[in-house]
Amino acid sequence: MEKYRGRRWEIYFPSEEFLQKWKERAKATHMPLSKWIFEIVEAHMDEDTITAQELARDQETLRDQNRSLRRELDNAKADLERQKIEVFKLKNEVLLQPVPQGVVQLNERIVNILKSGGFWSSQDLLKELDVNASDIDAIKIVTHQLQMLQDFDLVGEGARGWKWIG
């Protein structure tokens, strides 16, 4: 082995299966195993590679950012939901006030939703109006509107929900 004078190196594989897998890959490229290993290692050394520590640090940073953004998104969604409810209440609280005889105040969105056809369950109607089903005041407003529409024979309530009949 004078030919290799100090350039020889031995590799121990974790198993014979690994050795066989590498031999097959080398054969597929029409190279001897030693040349294939050298080419693969050399190609990867020339790349701008980052260390496993850098990858782990970057991954942890991204996870932290992801957690932070997820919290911000959840908070923003909750704020938006609260604001929707507040806007609905502010726009419609006047509908809970007693009105002079002969004057009718209706929420145009409720009328348009019911006029769109079909039956509307109370839950579906609340969803369509962006009303939180646990907000008692908002539900009172919608219920009051539906009762007024029913009093004027514009809507009917059945087992399948509310329906425009006017």
mmCIF file of C-alpha atoms in Angstrom:
data_model
loop_
_atom_site.group_PDB
_atom_site.id
_atom_site.type_symbol
_atom_site.label_atom_id
_atom_site.label_comp_id
_atom_site.label_asym_id
_atom_site.label_seq_id
_atom_site.Cartn_x
_atom_site.Cartn_y
_atom_site.Cartn_z
ATOM 1 C CA MET A 1 0.000 0.000 0.000
ATOM 2 C CA GLU A 2 2.925 2.271 -0.642
ATOM 3 C CA LYS A 3 0.756 3.860 -3.305
ATOM 4 C CA TYR A 4 -1.513 5.531 -0.700
ATOM 5 C CA ARG A 5 1.270 6.725 1.682
ATOM 6 C CA GLY A 6 -0.691 8.082 4.650
ATOM 7 C CA ARG A 7 -3.818 8.906 2.658
ATOM 8 C CA ARG A 8 -5.719 5.818 3.710
ATOM 9 C CA TRP A 9 -8.550 5.979 6.226
ATOM 10 C CA GLU A 10 -10.969 3.397 7.615
ATOM 11 C CA ILE A 11 -14.675 3.909 8.188
ATOM 12 C CA TYR A 12 -16.733 1.822 10.572
ATOM 13 C CA PHE A 13 -20.417 1.700 9.697
ATOM 14 C CA PRO A 14 -23.090 1.369 12.383
ATOM 15 C CA SER A 15 -24.354 -1.787 10.662
ATOM 16 C CA GLU A 16 -23.827 -3.914 7.578
ATOM 17 C CA GLU A 17 -27.086 -2.491 6.206
ATOM 18 C CA PHE A 18 -25.554 1.007 6.182
ATOM 19 C CA LEU A 19 -22.481 -0.263 4.375
ATOM 20 C CA GLN A 20 -24.648 -2.045 1.805
ATOM 21 C CA LYS A 21 -26.819 1.046 1.309
ATOM 22 C CA TRP A 22 -23.733 3.194 0.628
ATOM 23 C CA LYS A 23 -22.281 0.614 -1.738
ATOM 24 C CA GLU A 24 -25.551 0.557 -3.711
ATOM 25 C CA ARG A 25 -25.607 4.352 -3.963
ATOM 26 C CA ALA A 26 -21.984 4.409 -5.105
ATOM 27 C CA LYS A 27 -22.722 1.711 -7.688
ATOM 28 C CA ALA A 28 -25.699 3.700 -8.989
ATOM 29 C CA THR A 29 -23.312 6.585 -9.735
ATOM 30 C CA HIS A 30 -20.747 4.223 -11.323
ATOM 31 C CA MET A 31 -18.085 5.100 -8.723
ATOM 32 C CA PRO A 32 -16.114 2.988 -6.305
ATOM 33 C CA LEU A 33 -17.296 3.387 -2.718
ATOM 34 C CA SER A 34 -14.207 5.322 -1.589
ATOM 35 C CA LYS A 35 -14.517 7.852 -4.442
ATOM 36 C CA TRP A 36 -18.284 8.226 -3.866
ATOM 37 C CA ILE A 37 -17.762 8.905 -0.127
ATOM 38 C CA PHE A 38 -15.011 11.416 -0.938
ATOM 39 C CA GLU A 39 -17.211 13.225 -3.513
ATOM 40 C CA ILE A 40 -20.207 13.417 -1.154
ATOM 41 C CA VAL A 41 -18.131 14.729 1.750
ATOM 42 C CA GLU A 42 -16.268 17.194 -0.444
ATOM 43 C CA ALA A 43 -19.505 18.505 -1.959
ATOM 44 C CA HIS A 44 -20.987 19.139 1.453
ATOM 45 C CA MET A 45 -17.860 20.788 2.784
ATOM 46 C CA ASP A 46 -17.962 23.314 -0.044
ATOM 47 C CA GLU A 47 -21.530 24.325 0.762
ATOM 48 C CA ASP A 48 -22.280 27.154 3.139
ATOM 49 C CA THR A 49 -23.436 24.925 5.934
ATOM 50 C CA ILE A 50 -24.504 25.878 9.384
ATOM 51 C CA THR A 51 -23.847 23.840 12.473
ATOM 52 C CA ALA A 52 -26.412 21.734 14.263
ATOM 53 C CA GLN A 53 -26.197 24.181 17.171
ATOM 54 C CA GLU A 54 -27.058 27.085 14.871
ATOM 55 C CA LEU A 55 -29.967 25.117 13.431
ATOM 56 C CA ALA A 56 -31.232 24.272 16.899
ATOM 57 C CA ARG A 57 -30.901 27.897 18.011
ATOM 58 C CA ASP A 58 -32.727 29.130 14.892
ATOM 59 C CA GLN A 59 -35.427 26.520 15.379
ATOM 60 C CA GLU A 60 -35.965 27.548 19.001
ATOM 61 C CA THR A 61 -36.104 31.225 17.993
ATOM 62 C CA LEU A 62 -38.720 30.425 15.345
ATOM 63 C CA ARG A 63 -40.747 28.394 17.838
ATOM 64 C CA ASP A 64 -40.675 31.289 20.304
ATOM 65 C CA GLN A 65 -41.782 33.699 17.590
ATOM 66 C CA ASN A 66 -44.513 31.298 16.531
ATOM 67 C CA ARG A 67 -45.817 31.002 20.125
ATOM 68 C CA SER A 68 -45.752 34.778 20.508
ATOM 69 C CA LEU A 69 -47.571 35.352 17.217
ATOM 70 C CA ARG A 70 -50.146 32.685 18.065
ATOM 71 C CA ARG A 71 -50.850 34.438 21.389
ATOM 72 C CA GLU A 72 -51.138 37.794 19.608
ATOM 73 C CA LEU A 73 -53.523 36.291 17.062
ATOM 74 C CA ASP A 74 -55.673 34.714 19.777
ATOM 75 C CA ASN A 75 -55.794 38.032 21.648
ATOM 76 C CA ALA A 76 -56.642 39.916 18.451
ATOM 77 C CA LYS A 77 -59.438 37.457 17.667
ATOM 78 C CA ALA A 78 -60.850 37.822 21.174
ATOM 79 C CA ASP A 79 -60.656 41.638 20.920
ATOM 80 C CA LEU A 80 -62.351 41.576 17.534
ATOM 81 C CA GLU A 81 -65.136 39.370 18.873
ATOM 82 C CA ARG A 82 -65.672 41.728 21.823
ATOM 83 C CA GLN A 83 -65.727 44.719 19.493
ATOM 84 C CA LYS A 84 -68.226 43.047 17.144
ATOM 85 C CA ILE A 85 -70.517 42.386 20.089
ATOM 86 C CA GLU A 86 -70.146 45.943 21.351
ATOM 87 C CA VAL A 87 -70.859 47.403 17.904
ATOM 88 C CA PHE A 88 -73.935 45.197 17.566
ATOM 89 C CA LYS A 89 -75.175 46.324 20.982
ATOM 90 C CA LEU A 90 -74.516 50.000 20.281
ATOM 91 C CA LYS A 91 -76.226 49.832 16.898
ATOM 92 C CA ASN A 92 -79.229 47.984 18.258
ATOM 93 C CA GLU A 93 -79.697 49.016 21.892
ATOM 94 C CA VAL A 94 -82.214 51.599 20.746
ATOM 95 C CA LEU A 95 -84.382 48.684 19.623
ATOM 96 C CA LEU A 96 -84.871 47.657 23.248
ATOM 97 C CA GLN A 97 -86.204 51.071 24.197
ATOM 98 C CA PRO A 98 -89.950 51.596 24.285
ATOM 99 C CA VAL A 99 -91.123 53.225 21.066
ATOM 100 C CA PRO A 100 -94.070 55.531 20.560
ATOM 101 C CA GLN A 101 -97.275 53.886 19.348
ATOM 102 C CA GLY A 102 -97.246 53.296 15.595
ATOM 103 C CA VAL A 103 -93.471 53.616 15.197
ATOM 104 C CA VAL A 104 -91.502 50.473 14.351
ATOM 105 C CA GLN A 105 -87.739 50.213 14.441
ATOM 106 C CA LEU A 106 -86.219 47.172 12.758
ATOM 107 C CA ASN A 107 -82.711 45.904 12.240
ATOM 108 C CA GLU A 108 -82.270 45.799 8.486
ATOM 109 C CA ARG A 109 -79.731 42.950 8.641
ATOM 110 C CA ILE A 110 -82.146 40.649 10.459
ATOM 111 C CA VAL A 111 -84.860 41.408 7.915
ATOM 112 C CA ASN A 112 -82.504 40.823 4.966
ATOM 113 C CA ILE A 113 -81.201 37.550 6.406
ATOM 114 C CA LEU A 114 -84.718 36.228 6.928
ATOM 115 C CA LYS A 115 -85.837 37.469 3.497
ATOM 116 C CA SER A 116 -82.966 35.527 1.899
ATOM 117 C CA GLY A 117 -85.126 32.447 2.266
ATOM 118 C CA GLY A 118 -85.244 29.161 4.061
ATOM 119 C CA PHE A 119 -85.527 28.430 7.727
ATOM 120 C CA TRP A 120 -83.130 30.012 10.204
ATOM 121 C CA SER A 121 -82.479 28.359 13.552
ATOM 122 C CA SER A 122 -81.775 30.767 16.373
ATOM 123 C CA GLN A 123 -78.129 29.626 16.483
ATOM 124 C CA ASP A 124 -77.651 30.082 12.720
ATOM 125 C CA LEU A 125 -79.269 33.506 12.860
ATOM 126 C CA LEU A 126 -76.956 34.588 15.698
ATOM 127 C CA LYS A 127 -73.923 33.322 13.763
ATOM 128 C CA GLU A 128 -75.000 35.164 10.628
ATOM 129 C CA LEU A 129 -75.366 38.357 12.682
ATOM 130 C CA ASP A 130 -71.949 37.797 14.326
ATOM 131 C CA VAL A 131 -73.607 37.700 17.729
ATOM 132 C CA ASN A 132 -71.989 35.738 20.540
ATOM 133 C CA ALA A 133 -74.490 33.116 21.696
ATOM 134 C CA SER A 134 -73.521 33.768 25.320
ATOM 135 C CA ASP A 135 -74.155 37.533 25.191
ATOM 136 C CA ILE A 136 -77.507 37.973 26.934
ATOM 137 C CA ASP A 137 -78.043 41.609 25.869
ATOM 138 C CA ALA A 138 -77.390 40.875 22.211
ATOM 139 C CA ILE A 139 -79.725 37.881 22.329
ATOM 140 C CA LYS A 140 -82.425 40.074 23.912
ATOM 141 C CA ILE A 141 -82.078 42.514 20.995
ATOM 142 C CA VAL A 142 -82.414 39.775 18.383
ATOM 143 C CA THR A 143 -85.300 38.108 20.253
ATOM 144 C CA HIS A 144 -87.122 41.443 20.574
ATOM 145 C CA GLN A 145 -86.707 42.039 16.838
ATOM 146 C CA LEU A 146 -87.983 38.571 15.975
ATOM 147 C CA GLN A 147 -90.964 38.986 18.276
ATOM 148 C CA MET A 148 -91.813 42.341 16.671
ATOM 149 C CA LEU A 149 -91.564 40.811 13.187
ATOM 150 C CA GLN A 150 -93.756 37.928 14.356
ATOM 151 C CA ASP A 151 -96.319 40.359 15.834
ATOM 152 C CA PHE A 152 -96.602 41.974 12.381
ATOM 153 C CA ASP A 153 -96.925 38.528 10.736
ATOM 154 C CA LEU A 154 -93.712 39.042 8.796
ATOM 155 C CA VAL A 155 -91.955 35.976 10.210
ATOM 156 C CA GLY A 156 -93.082 32.678 11.605
ATOM 157 C CA GLU A 157 -91.364 30.396 14.049
ATOM 158 C CA GLY A 158 -91.619 26.649 13.631
ATOM 159 C CA ALA A 159 -89.787 23.498 14.608
ATOM 160 C CA ARG A 160 -87.178 24.149 11.909
ATOM 161 C CA GLY A 161 -86.586 27.772 12.907
ATOM 162 C CA TRP A 162 -87.592 31.242 11.770
ATOM 163 C CA LYS A 163 -88.941 31.906 8.268
ATOM 164 C CA TRP A 164 -89.899 35.081 6.424
ATOM 165 C CA ILE A 165 -93.597 34.945 5.522
ATOM 166 C CA GLY A 166 -94.263 38.627 4.927
#
